[in-house]
PDB file of C-alpha atoms in Angstrom:
ATOM      1  CA  MET A   1     -30.915 -34.970   8.185  1.00 38.00           C
ATOM      2  CA  SER A   2     -30.511 -31.474   7.000  1.00 43.00           C
ATOM      3  CA  ILE A   3     -33.013 -28.830   8.731  1.00 42.00           C
ATOM      4  CA  ASP A   4     -35.155 -28.343   5.694  1.00 45.00           C
ATOM      5  CA  LEU A   5     -36.534 -31.945   6.176  1.00 72.00           C
ATOM      6  CA  VAL A   6     -38.130 -30.778   9.695  1.00 88.00           C
ATOM      7  CA  VAL A   7     -39.094 -27.334   9.138  1.00 85.00           C
ATOM      8  CA  PRO A   8     -40.194 -25.527   5.562  1.00 85.00           C
ATOM      9  CA  GLU A   9     -37.315 -24.014   3.793  1.00 82.00           C
ATOM     10  CA  ASN A  10     -38.242 -20.380   4.781  1.00 82.00           C
ATOM     11  CA  VAL A  11     -38.635 -21.122   8.520  1.00 86.00           C
ATOM     12  CA  GLU A  12     -35.837 -20.638  10.677  1.00 89.00           C
ATOM     13  CA  LEU A  13     -35.660 -23.595  13.286  1.00 92.00           C
ATOM     14  CA  THR A  14     -34.132 -21.787  16.096  1.00 93.00           C
ATOM     15  CA  THR A  15     -36.826 -18.862  15.806  1.00 92.00           C
ATOM     16  CA  LEU A  16     -39.455 -21.483  15.697  1.00 94.00           C
ATOM     17  CA  LEU A  17     -38.397 -23.514  18.698  1.00 96.00           C
ATOM     18  CA  ASP A  18     -38.143 -20.104  20.612  1.00 96.00           C
ATOM     19  CA  GLU A  19     -41.608 -19.164  19.723  1.00 95.00           C
ATOM     20  CA  LEU A  20     -42.908 -22.807  20.790  1.00 96.00           C
ATOM     21  CA  ARG A  21     -41.097 -22.300  24.050  1.00 97.00           C
ATOM     22  CA  LYS A  22     -43.183 -19.170  24.785  1.00 97.00           C
ATOM     23  CA  LEU A  23     -46.401 -20.833  23.608  1.00 97.00           C
ATOM     24  CA  SER A  24     -45.664 -24.025  25.789  1.00 98.00           C
ATOM     25  CA  TRP A  25     -44.794 -22.030  28.776  1.00 98.00           C
ATOM     26  CA  ALA A  26     -47.793 -19.593  28.337  1.00 98.00           C
ATOM     27  CA  ALA A  27     -50.006 -22.859  28.290  1.00 98.00           C
ATOM     28  CA  ALA A  28     -48.495 -23.951  31.382  1.00 98.00           C
ATOM     29  CA  ASP A  29     -49.653 -20.903  33.051  1.00 97.00           C
ATOM     30  CA  VAL A  30     -53.132 -21.153  31.994  1.00 96.00           C
ATOM     31  CA  LEU A  31     -53.618 -24.884  32.841  1.00 96.00           C
ATOM     32  CA  MET A  32     -51.947 -24.517  36.168  1.00 96.00           C
ATOM     33  CA  ALA A  33     -54.323 -21.314  36.716  1.00 94.00           C
ATOM     34  CA  TYR A  34     -57.648 -23.466  36.036  1.00 93.00           C
ATOM     35  CA  ALA A  35     -56.088 -26.524  37.932  1.00 93.00           C
ATOM     36  CA  ARG A  36     -55.791 -24.455  40.902  1.00 91.00           C
ATOM     37  CA  GLY A  37     -58.940 -22.484  40.494  1.00 89.00           C
ATOM     38  CA  GLN A  38     -57.284 -19.436  39.899  1.00 91.00           C
ATOM     39  CA  GLU A  39     -57.905 -16.648  37.530  1.00 91.00           C
ATOM     40  CA  PRO A  40     -56.270 -17.802  33.995  1.00 92.00           C
ATOM     41  CA  PRO A  41     -54.170 -15.290  32.161  1.00 93.00           C
ATOM     42  CA  TYR A  42     -54.702 -13.926  28.699  1.00 91.00           C
ATOM     43  CA  GLY A  43     -58.263 -13.042  29.493  1.00 91.00           C
ATOM     44  CA  PHE A  44     -59.939 -16.855  29.443  1.00 91.00           C
ATOM     45  CA  PRO A  45     -62.755 -17.342  31.561  1.00 87.00           C
ATOM     46  CA  LYS A  46     -62.407 -18.579  35.163  1.00 83.00           C
ATOM     47  CA  SER A  47     -65.016 -20.857  35.070  1.00 80.00           C
ATOM     48  CA  LEU A  48     -63.982 -24.551  34.359  1.00 76.00           C
ATOM     49  CA  THR A  49     -66.735 -26.068  32.537  1.00 76.00           C
ATOM     50  CA  ILE A  50     -67.025 -29.760  31.606  1.00 76.00           C
ATOM     51  CA  GLU A  51     -69.229 -31.273  29.031  1.00 70.00           C
ATOM     52  CA  GLU A  52     -69.170 -34.708  27.765  1.00 67.00           C
ATOM     53  CA  GLY A  53     -68.021 -35.065  24.134  1.00 58.00           C
ATOM     54  CA  GLY A  54     -67.636 -37.931  21.768  1.00 52.00           C
ATOM     55  CA  ASP A  55     -64.138 -38.905  23.016  1.00 56.00           C
ATOM     56  CA  GLY A  56     -64.597 -37.816  26.606  1.00 59.00           C
ATOM     57  CA  PRO A  57     -64.662 -34.650  28.755  1.00 65.00           C
ATOM     58  CA  VAL A  58     -63.995 -31.115  27.342  1.00 72.00           C
ATOM     59  CA  SER A  59     -63.079 -28.307  29.708  1.00 84.00           C
ATOM     60  CA  ALA A  60     -62.535 -24.498  29.250  1.00 89.00           C
ATOM     61  CA  ALA A  61     -58.790 -25.338  29.623  1.00 91.00           C
ATOM     62  CA  ASP A  62     -58.880 -27.259  26.674  1.00 91.00           C
ATOM     63  CA  MET A  63     -60.485 -24.589  24.603  1.00 90.00           C
ATOM     64  CA  ALA A  64     -58.330 -21.819  26.171  1.00 93.00           C
ATOM     65  CA  VAL A  65     -55.117 -23.770  25.322  1.00 96.00           C
ATOM     66  CA  ASN A  66     -56.387 -24.421  21.912  1.00 94.00           C
ATOM     67  CA  GLU A  67     -57.094 -20.779  21.183  1.00 94.00           C
ATOM     68  CA  LEU A  68     -53.733 -19.737  22.597  1.00 96.00           C
ATOM     69  CA  LEU A  69     -51.633 -22.199  20.380  1.00 96.00           C
ATOM     70  CA  ILE A  70     -53.385 -21.684  16.971  1.00 94.00           C
ATOM     71  CA  SER A  71     -53.557 -17.990  17.451  1.00 93.00           C
ATOM     72  CA  GLY A  72     -49.684 -17.922  18.542  1.00 94.00           C
ATOM     73  CA  LEU A  73     -48.808 -20.168  15.393  1.00 92.00           C
ATOM     74  CA  LYS A  74     -50.920 -17.970  13.232  1.00 89.00           C
ATOM     75  CA  ASP A  75     -49.861 -14.588  14.362  1.00 88.00           C
ATOM     76  CA  ASN A  76     -46.136 -15.214  14.795  1.00 85.00           C
ATOM     77  CA  PHE A  77     -45.075 -17.020  11.419  1.00 80.00           C
ATOM     78  CA  THR A  78     -45.395 -15.349   7.913  1.00 70.00           C
ATOM     79  CA  PHE A  79     -45.226 -18.865   6.596  1.00 68.00           C
ATOM     80  CA  GLN A  80     -48.920 -19.973   5.814  1.00 68.00           C
ATOM     81  CA  ASP A  81     -48.326 -23.230   3.625  1.00 79.00           C
ATOM     82  CA  TRP A  82     -49.338 -25.466   6.422  1.00 87.00           C
ATOM     83  CA  ASP A  83     -52.368 -26.706   8.139  1.00 87.00           C
ATOM     84  CA  ILE A  84     -53.138 -26.640  11.670  1.00 89.00           C
ATOM     85  CA  LEU A  85     -54.668 -29.918  13.038  1.00 92.00           C
ATOM     86  CA  SER A  86     -56.440 -29.944  16.707  1.00 89.00           C
ATOM     87  CA  GLU A  87     -58.413 -32.308  18.565  1.00 79.00           C
ATOM     88  CA  GLU A  88     -60.713 -29.293  19.533  1.00 76.00           C
ATOM     89  CA  THR A  89     -60.972 -27.845  16.147  1.00 73.00           C
ATOM     90  CA  THR A  90     -62.211 -31.128  14.860  1.00 72.00           C
ATOM     91  CA  LYS A  91     -65.278 -31.066  16.972  1.00 65.00           C
ATOM     92  CA  GLU A  92     -66.329 -27.653  15.460  1.00 57.00           C
ATOM     93  CA  LYS A  93     -69.381 -27.761  13.053  1.00 47.00           C
ATOM     94  CA  THR A  94     -67.233 -25.626  10.488  1.00 48.00           C
ATOM     95  CA  PHE A  95     -64.329 -28.281  10.425  1.00 49.00           C
ATOM     96  CA  HIS A  96     -63.897 -30.148   7.020  1.00 54.00           C
ATOM     97  CA  ARG A  97     -61.613 -33.008   6.829  1.00 58.00           C
ATOM     98  CA  THR A  98     -61.009 -32.415   2.905  1.00 56.00           C
ATOM     99  CA  ASN A  99     -59.206 -29.269   3.666  1.00 60.00           C
ATOM    100  CA  TYR A 100     -56.323 -30.705   5.364  1.00 60.00           C
ATOM    101  CA  LYS A 101     -54.180 -31.661   2.356  1.00 66.00           C
ATOM    102  CA  LYS A 102     -50.994 -29.581   2.779  1.00 81.00           C
ATOM    103  CA  ASP A 103     -47.405 -31.097   2.968  1.00 87.00           C
ATOM    104  CA  TRP A 104     -46.851 -29.475   6.368  1.00 91.00           C
ATOM    105  CA  CYS A 105     -49.247 -29.788   9.318  1.00 92.00           C
ATOM    106  CA  TRP A 106     -49.462 -28.867  12.970  1.00 94.00           C
ATOM    107  CA  ILE A 107     -50.889 -31.732  15.020  1.00 95.00           C
ATOM    108  CA  LEU A 108     -52.011 -30.253  18.459  1.00 96.00           C
ATOM    109  CA  ASP A 109     -53.290 -31.880  21.473  1.00 96.00           C
ATOM    110  CA  PRO A 110     -53.976 -28.553  23.754  1.00 96.00           C
ATOM    111  CA  LEU A 111     -54.728 -30.933  27.098  1.00 96.00           C
ATOM    112  CA  ASP A 112     -53.847 -34.679  26.691  1.00 95.00           C
ATOM    113  CA  GLY A 113     -54.870 -36.402  29.690  1.00 91.00           C
ATOM    114  CA  THR A 114     -58.034 -34.518  30.259  1.00 87.00           C
ATOM    115  CA  LYS A 115     -59.463 -37.093  32.828  1.00 87.00           C
ATOM    116  CA  ASP A 116     -56.236 -36.885  34.897  1.00 89.00           C
ATOM    117  CA  PHE A 117     -56.467 -33.042  34.868  1.00 91.00           C
ATOM    118  CA  LEU A 118     -59.922 -33.049  36.080  1.00 88.00           C
ATOM    119  CA  GLN A 119     -59.180 -35.654  38.942  1.00 88.00           C
ATOM    120  CA  GLY A 120     -56.242 -33.387  40.253  1.00 89.00           C
ATOM    121  CA  SER A 121     -53.169 -35.591  38.978  1.00 90.00           C
ATOM    122  CA  GLU A 122     -50.169 -33.834  37.788  1.00 93.00           C
ATOM    123  CA  ASN A 123     -50.300 -36.410  34.550  1.00 94.00           C
ATOM    124  CA  TYR A 124     -51.524 -34.351  31.838  1.00 96.00           C
ATOM    125  CA  ALA A 125     -49.669 -32.650  29.049  1.00 98.00           C
ATOM    126  CA  VAL A 126     -49.765 -30.555  25.976  1.00 98.00           C
ATOM    127  CA  HIS A 127     -48.779 -32.012  22.694  1.00 98.00           C
ATOM    128  CA  ILE A 128     -47.336 -29.901  19.765  1.00 98.00           C
ATOM    129  CA  ALA A 129     -45.995 -31.785  16.838  1.00 97.00           C
ATOM    130  CA  LEU A 130     -45.081 -30.617  13.379  1.00 96.00           C
ATOM    131  CA  ALA A 131     -45.601 -33.278  10.450  1.00 94.00           C
ATOM    132  CA  HIS A 132     -44.266 -33.326   7.057  1.00 93.00           C
ATOM    133  CA  LYS A 133     -45.834 -35.454   4.345  1.00 91.00           C
ATOM    134  CA  LYS A 134     -47.628 -37.418   7.098  1.00 91.00           C
ATOM    135  CA  LYS A 135     -44.699 -37.988   9.264  1.00 94.00           C
ATOM    136  CA  PRO A 136     -43.874 -35.995  12.480  1.00 96.00           C
ATOM    137  CA  LYS A 137     -40.707 -34.292  12.181  1.00 96.00           C
ATOM    138  CA  ILE A 138     -40.597 -32.113  15.607  1.00 97.00           C
ATOM    139  CA  GLY A 139     -42.720 -33.179  18.663  1.00 98.00           C
ATOM    140  CA  LEU A 140     -42.851 -31.001  22.107  1.00 98.00           C
ATOM    141  CA  VAL A 141     -44.310 -32.425  25.022  1.00 98.00           C
ATOM    142  CA  LEU A 142     -45.022 -30.060  28.087  1.00 98.00           C
ATOM    143  CA  ILE A 143     -45.672 -31.353  31.366  1.00 98.00           C
ATOM    144  CA  PRO A 144     -46.834 -28.323  33.257  1.00 98.00           C
ATOM    145  CA  GLU A 145     -46.793 -29.892  36.968  1.00 97.00           C
ATOM    146  CA  ARG A 146     -43.430 -31.116  36.653  1.00 97.00           C
ATOM    147  CA  ASN A 147     -41.967 -28.023  34.925  1.00 98.00           C
ATOM    148  CA  GLU A 148     -40.737 -30.145  31.823  1.00 98.00           C
ATOM    149  CA  LEU A 149     -40.755 -29.282  28.359  1.00 98.00           C
ATOM    150  CA  TRP A 150     -39.672 -32.390  26.154  1.00 98.00           C
ATOM    151  CA  VAL A 151     -38.508 -31.392  22.797  1.00 98.00           C
ATOM    152  CA  GLY A 152     -37.558 -33.974  19.780  1.00 98.00           C
ATOM    153  CA  ILE A 153     -36.354 -33.094  16.551  1.00 97.00           C
ATOM    154  CA  ILE A 154     -35.957 -35.911  14.047  1.00 96.00           C
ATOM    155  CA  GLY A 155     -32.342 -36.391  12.929  1.00 93.00           C
ATOM    156  CA  SER A 156     -31.118 -33.757  15.569  1.00 94.00           C
ATOM    157  CA  GLY A 157     -31.889 -35.459  19.027  1.00 96.00           C
ATOM    158  CA  ALA A 158     -34.381 -34.784  22.112  1.00 98.00           C
ATOM    159  CA  TRP A 159     -33.909 -33.279  25.546  1.00 98.00           C
ATOM    160  CA  CYS A 160     -35.964 -32.046  28.351  1.00 98.00           C
ATOM    161  CA  GLU A 161     -35.830 -28.242  29.711  1.00 98.00           C
ATOM    162  CA  ASN A 162     -37.625 -26.307  32.391  1.00 97.00           C
ATOM    163  CA  ARG A 163     -38.851 -23.010  32.237  1.00 96.00           C
ATOM    164  CA  ASN A 164     -35.410 -21.534  32.879  1.00 95.00           C
ATOM    165  CA  GLY A 165     -33.838 -23.092  29.916  1.00 93.00           C
ATOM    166  CA  PHE A 166     -31.990 -25.654  31.633  1.00 96.00           C
ATOM    167  CA  LYS A 167     -31.522 -28.892  29.880  1.00 96.00           C
ATOM    168  CA  LYS A 168     -31.361 -32.391  30.450  1.00 95.00           C
ATOM    169  CA  ASP A 169     -30.349 -35.432  28.369  1.00 94.00           C
ATOM    170  CA  ILE A 170     -32.477 -38.179  27.747  1.00 95.00           C
ATOM    171  CA  SER A 171     -31.728 -41.181  30.168  1.00 95.00           C
ATOM    172  CA  PHE A 172     -33.086 -44.403  28.956  1.00 97.00           C
ATOM    173  CA  SER A 173     -32.924 -47.409  31.310  1.00 97.00           C
ATOM    174  CA  GLU A 174     -30.504 -50.192  30.601  1.00 96.00           C
ATOM    175  CA  ARG A 175     -32.960 -52.867  31.012  1.00 97.00           C
ATOM    176  CA  LEU A 176     -33.215 -55.465  28.305  1.00 96.00           C
ATOM    177  CA  ASP A 177     -34.706 -58.483  28.719  1.00 96.00           C
ATOM    178  CA  ILE A 178     -38.540 -58.379  28.268  1.00 96.00           C
ATOM    179  CA  SER A 179     -38.863 -59.965  31.910  1.00 96.00           C
ATOM    180  CA  GLU A 180     -37.055 -57.066  33.270  1.00 97.00           C
ATOM    181  CA  LEU A 181     -38.846 -54.092  31.210  1.00 98.00           C
ATOM    182  CA  VAL A 182     -41.083 -51.813  33.123  1.00 98.00           C
ATOM    183  CA  LEU A 183     -44.551 -51.109  31.217  1.00 97.00           C
ATOM    184  CA  VAL A 184     -46.268 -47.860  31.586  1.00 97.00           C
ATOM    185  CA  SER A 185     -50.084 -48.188  30.926  1.00 91.00           C
ATOM    186  CA  SER A 186     -53.120 -45.929  31.302  1.00 83.00           C
ATOM    187  CA  LYS A 187     -55.208 -45.761  34.427  1.00 70.00           C
ATOM    188  CA  ASN A 188     -58.319 -45.174  32.759  1.00 61.00           C
ATOM    189  CA  HIS A 189     -58.326 -47.447  29.356  1.00 59.00           C
ATOM    190  CA  GLN A 190     -58.130 -51.340  30.063  1.00 64.00           C
ATOM    191  CA  GLN A 191     -59.669 -54.043  28.039  1.00 76.00           C
ATOM    192  CA  SER A 192     -59.383 -57.721  27.987  1.00 85.00           C
ATOM    193  CA  THR A 193     -57.375 -58.271  24.747  1.00 90.00           C
ATOM    194  CA  LEU A 194     -54.550 -55.823  26.003  1.00 89.00           C
ATOM    195  CA  LEU A 195     -54.627 -57.596  29.433  1.00 89.00           C
ATOM    196  CA  ASN A 196     -54.166 -60.945  27.814  1.00 93.00           C
ATOM    197  CA  LEU A 197     -51.459 -59.636  25.536  1.00 94.00           C
ATOM    198  CA  LEU A 198     -49.737 -58.121  28.573  1.00 93.00           C
ATOM    199  CA  SER A 199     -50.219 -61.517  30.351  1.00 92.00           C
ATOM    200  CA  THR A 200     -48.269 -63.109  27.634  1.00 94.00           C
ATOM    201  CA  LEU A 201     -45.548 -60.439  27.545  1.00 95.00           C
ATOM    202  CA  SER A 202     -44.776 -60.802  31.026  1.00 94.00           C
ATOM    203  CA  PHE A 203     -43.320 -57.537  31.843  1.00 96.00           C
ATOM    204  CA  SER A 204     -41.522 -57.052  35.169  1.00 96.00           C
ATOM    205  CA  LYS A 205     -44.153 -54.300  36.490  1.00 94.00           C
ATOM    206  CA  THR A 206     -46.412 -51.841  35.408  1.00 94.00           C
ATOM    207  CA  LYS A 207     -46.413 -47.977  36.183  1.00 94.00           C
ATOM    208  CA  ARG A 208     -49.755 -46.392  35.592  1.00 92.00           C
ATOM    209  CA  ILE A 209     -49.809 -42.808  34.035  1.00 92.00           C
ATOM    210  CA  GLY A 210     -52.543 -40.854  32.265  1.00 87.00           C
ATOM    211  CA  SER A 211     -51.592 -38.787  29.056  1.00 93.00           C
ATOM    212  CA  VAL A 212     -49.534 -40.654  26.208  1.00 96.00           C
ATOM    213  CA  GLY A 213     -46.894 -37.585  26.484  1.00 97.00           C
ATOM    214  CA  CYS A 214     -46.502 -38.594  30.489  1.00 97.00           C
ATOM    215  CA  LYS A 215     -46.121 -42.365  29.208  1.00 97.00           C
ATOM    216  CA  VAL A 216     -43.300 -41.353  26.682  1.00 98.00           C
ATOM    217  CA  ALA A 217     -41.670 -39.071  29.089  1.00 98.00           C
ATOM    218  CA  SER A 218     -41.508 -41.693  31.897  1.00 98.00           C
ATOM    219  CA  ILE A 219     -39.582 -43.877  29.120  1.00 98.00           C
ATOM    220  CA  LEU A 220     -37.326 -40.840  28.363  1.00 98.00           C
ATOM    221  CA  ARG A 221     -36.486 -40.581  32.043  1.00 98.00           C
ATOM    222  CA  GLY A 222     -35.760 -44.312  32.287  1.00 97.00           C
ATOM    223  CA  GLU A 223     -38.707 -44.862  35.086  1.00 97.00           C
ATOM    224  CA  SER A 224     -40.273 -47.278  32.351  1.00 98.00           C
ATOM    225  CA  ASP A 225     -39.422 -48.971  29.124  1.00 98.00           C
ATOM    226  CA  VAL A 226     -42.559 -49.730  27.036  1.00 98.00           C
ATOM    227  CA  TYR A 227     -45.879 -48.179  26.347  1.00 97.00           C
ATOM    228  CA  ILE A 228     -48.425 -50.438  24.300  1.00 96.00           C
ATOM    229  CA  SER A 229     -51.937 -48.810  22.970  1.00 94.00           C
ATOM    230  CA  LEU A 230     -54.530 -51.471  21.647  1.00 93.00           C
ATOM    231  CA  SER A 231     -57.553 -49.910  20.129  1.00 86.00           C
ATOM    232  CA  GLY A 232     -61.026 -51.420  21.014  1.00 76.00           C
ATOM    233  CA  LYS A 233     -64.144 -49.853  20.661  1.00 77.00           C
ATOM    234  CA  THR A 234     -62.214 -46.305  19.905  1.00 82.00           C
ATOM    235  CA  ALA A 235     -58.777 -45.831  19.003  1.00 88.00           C
ATOM    236  CA  PRO A 236     -56.446 -43.119  19.775  1.00 91.00           C
ATOM    237  CA  LYS A 237     -56.140 -40.015  17.365  1.00 93.00           C
ATOM    238  CA  ASP A 238     -53.324 -38.327  15.783  1.00 95.00           C
ATOM    239  CA  TRP A 239     -52.955 -35.841  18.174  1.00 95.00           C
ATOM    240  CA  ASP A 240     -52.642 -38.414  20.942  1.00 95.00           C
ATOM    241  CA  MET A 241     -49.733 -40.023  19.236  1.00 97.00           C
ATOM    242  CA  ALA A 242     -47.941 -37.586  16.993  1.00 98.00           C
ATOM    243  CA  ALA A 243     -45.785 -35.386  19.272  1.00 98.00           C
ATOM    244  CA  PRO A 244     -44.916 -38.534  21.651  1.00 98.00           C
ATOM    245  CA  HIS A 245     -44.066 -40.425  18.454  1.00 98.00           C
ATOM    246  CA  ALA A 246     -41.597 -37.675  17.003  1.00 98.00           C
ATOM    247  CA  LEU A 247     -40.428 -37.468  20.839  1.00 98.00           C
ATOM    248  CA  ILE A 248     -39.220 -40.890  21.392  1.00 98.00           C
ATOM    249  CA  GLU A 249     -37.872 -41.462  17.834  1.00 97.00           C
ATOM    250  CA  ALA A 250     -35.826 -38.293  17.931  1.00 97.00           C
ATOM    251  CA  ALA A 251     -34.551 -39.704  21.156  1.00 98.00           C
ATOM    252  CA  GLY A 252     -33.149 -43.009  19.693  1.00 97.00           C
ATOM    253  CA  GLY A 253     -36.470 -45.199  20.778  1.00 98.00           C
ATOM    254  CA  MET A 254     -38.935 -46.441  18.378  1.00 98.00           C
ATOM    255  CA  PHE A 255     -42.777 -46.088  18.076  1.00 98.00           C
ATOM    256  CA  SER A 256     -44.501 -48.354  15.438  1.00 98.00           C
ATOM    257  CA  HIS A 257     -47.299 -51.136  15.020  1.00 97.00           C
ATOM    258  CA  ALA A 258     -46.950 -54.487  16.666  1.00 97.00           C
ATOM    259  CA  ASP A 259     -45.824 -55.678  12.908  1.00 96.00           C
ATOM    260  CA  GLY A 260     -43.209 -52.991  12.586  1.00 96.00           C
ATOM    261  CA  ALA A 261     -45.107 -50.793  10.220  1.00 96.00           C
ATOM    262  CA  ASN A 262     -44.662 -47.058  10.667  1.00 95.00           C
ATOM    263  CA  LEU A 263     -47.604 -44.967  12.029  1.00 96.00           C
ATOM    264  CA  ILE A 264     -49.217 -42.852   9.431  1.00 91.00           C
ATOM    265  CA  TYR A 265     -50.753 -39.527   9.935  1.00 93.00           C
ATOM    266  CA  GLN A 266     -53.615 -37.333   8.389  1.00 86.00           C
ATOM    267  CA  LYS A 267     -55.581 -40.225   7.366  1.00 84.00           C
ATOM    268  CA  SER A 268     -59.449 -39.239   6.830  1.00 80.00           C
ATOM    269  CA  ASP A 269     -60.455 -40.165  10.424  1.00 83.00           C
ATOM    270  CA  TYR A 270     -57.262 -39.189  12.019  1.00 89.00           C
ATOM    271  CA  SER A 271     -57.511 -42.672  13.597  1.00 91.00           C
ATOM    272  CA  GLN A 272     -54.220 -44.417  15.210  1.00 94.00           C
ATOM    273  CA  SER A 273     -55.872 -47.940  15.370  1.00 93.00           C
ATOM    274  CA  GLY A 274     -54.380 -51.170  16.059  1.00 94.00           C
ATOM    275  CA  CYS A 275     -51.357 -52.305  18.599  1.00 96.00           C
ATOM    276  CA  LEU A 276     -48.984 -49.703  18.903  1.00 97.00           C
ATOM    277  CA  ILE A 277     -45.800 -50.038  20.730  1.00 98.00           C
ATOM    278  CA  ALA A 278     -43.463 -47.231  22.001  1.00 98.00           C
ATOM    279  CA  SER A 279     -40.083 -48.170  23.674  1.00 98.00           C
ATOM    280  CA  HIS A 280     -36.487 -47.139  24.139  1.00 98.00           C
ATOM    281  CA  GLY A 281     -35.905 -49.221  21.301  1.00 97.00           C
ATOM    282  CA  LYS A 282     -33.317 -51.614  22.719  1.00 95.00           C
ATOM    283  CA  SER A 283     -35.938 -54.645  23.103  1.00 96.00           C
ATOM    284  CA  HIS A 284     -38.552 -53.065  20.655  1.00 98.00           C
ATOM    285  CA  LEU A 285     -38.139 -55.712  17.893  1.00 97.00           C
ATOM    286  CA  ASN A 286     -38.324 -58.697  20.662  1.00 97.00           C
ATOM    287  CA  ILE A 287     -41.597 -57.212  21.788  1.00 98.00           C
ATOM    288  CA  CYS A 288     -43.012 -56.699  18.450  1.00 98.00           C
ATOM    289  CA  LYS A 289     -41.992 -60.495  17.633  1.00 97.00           C
ATOM    290  CA  LYS A 290     -43.636 -61.801  20.709  1.00 97.00           C
ATOM    291  CA  ALA A 291     -46.814 -59.625  20.302  1.00 97.00           C
ATOM    292  CA  MET A 292     -47.104 -61.003  16.962  1.00 97.00           C
ATOM    293  CA  LYS A 293     -47.072 -64.363  17.883  1.00 97.00           C
ATOM    294  CA  PHE A 294     -49.866 -63.786  20.405  1.00 96.00           C
ATOM    295  CA  PHE A 295     -52.103 -62.376  18.016  1.00 95.00           C
ATOM    296  CA  SER A 296     -51.648 -65.191  15.377  1.00 95.00           C
ATOM    297  CA  LYS A 297     -52.450 -67.531  17.910  1.00 95.00           C
ATOM    298  CA  GLU A 298     -55.037 -65.729  20.085  1.00 93.00           C
ATOM    299  CA  GLU A 299     -56.475 -62.940  18.182  1.00 93.00           C
ATOM    300  CA  PRO A 300     -55.879 -63.688  14.511  1.00 92.00           C
ATOM    301  CA  LYS A 301     -58.597 -61.227  13.358  1.00 90.00           C
ATOM    302  CA  PHE A 302     -57.195 -58.314  15.189  1.00 91.00           C
ATOM    303  CA  LYS A 303     -55.555 -55.857  12.897  1.00 92.00           C
ATOM    304  CA  VAL A 304     -52.324 -54.642  14.338  1.00 93.00           C
TER     305      VAL A 304
END
């Protein structure tokens, strides 16, 4: 795949990645300072405030990283023909969904796994994705507490690097049979339909980790093999999925609806509803087939 399909023609990929590295590790410094009760850098307020928003707790850390990322993207690139969609900006009164119509769009989650972050867990992440015509092309998942920056470029591959620039290749597991696969699942979101589906699929065991980015990183390390998201009363949003989606596909894995349909981004409600399955790809079609058999028999009204 040529570079001009993953970045705009007048944006240099290497320069873009260098800037994203700087922004990512700056975000790590901010989040880790808040996590430890220390004075955050770059002039952000020290107090960690918590308020319940429509989709969960929002902290000063979320807002600080949101400001850092957006200002960094705006200040360091002359190319202006892209939108910037962030979880935090969609909650602002001045936000207008109809303004987000450009071909290129940044999709950001300044702090994925806020509950884990507030509980003192290391399983929180920063998601940065660049999408073109509603499809993610570049995905970065930063896991500060593990000193990991996962980078995926569709058509070019994926890798993990630390703050010093040392790179590691992706290491998918060799597990193939569904009965051997390890599921990575949420600690905070469980519902009866999902539990029944998982009982039918009968994976060998389950690891519980917060943050979609951290779950996908677990698959990329070979610690687990598959992640399943099932929407209930609420559904995940673009910013939860875009960066992990680009990352795992760039690595050679798969991320789709249970019926094999692609995830589509920048819809009017930015919702990623249905049954979404991410995996190392080797058993993906079999997982989807077995899941669809479950829905056909047990939950025929569920829109996968």
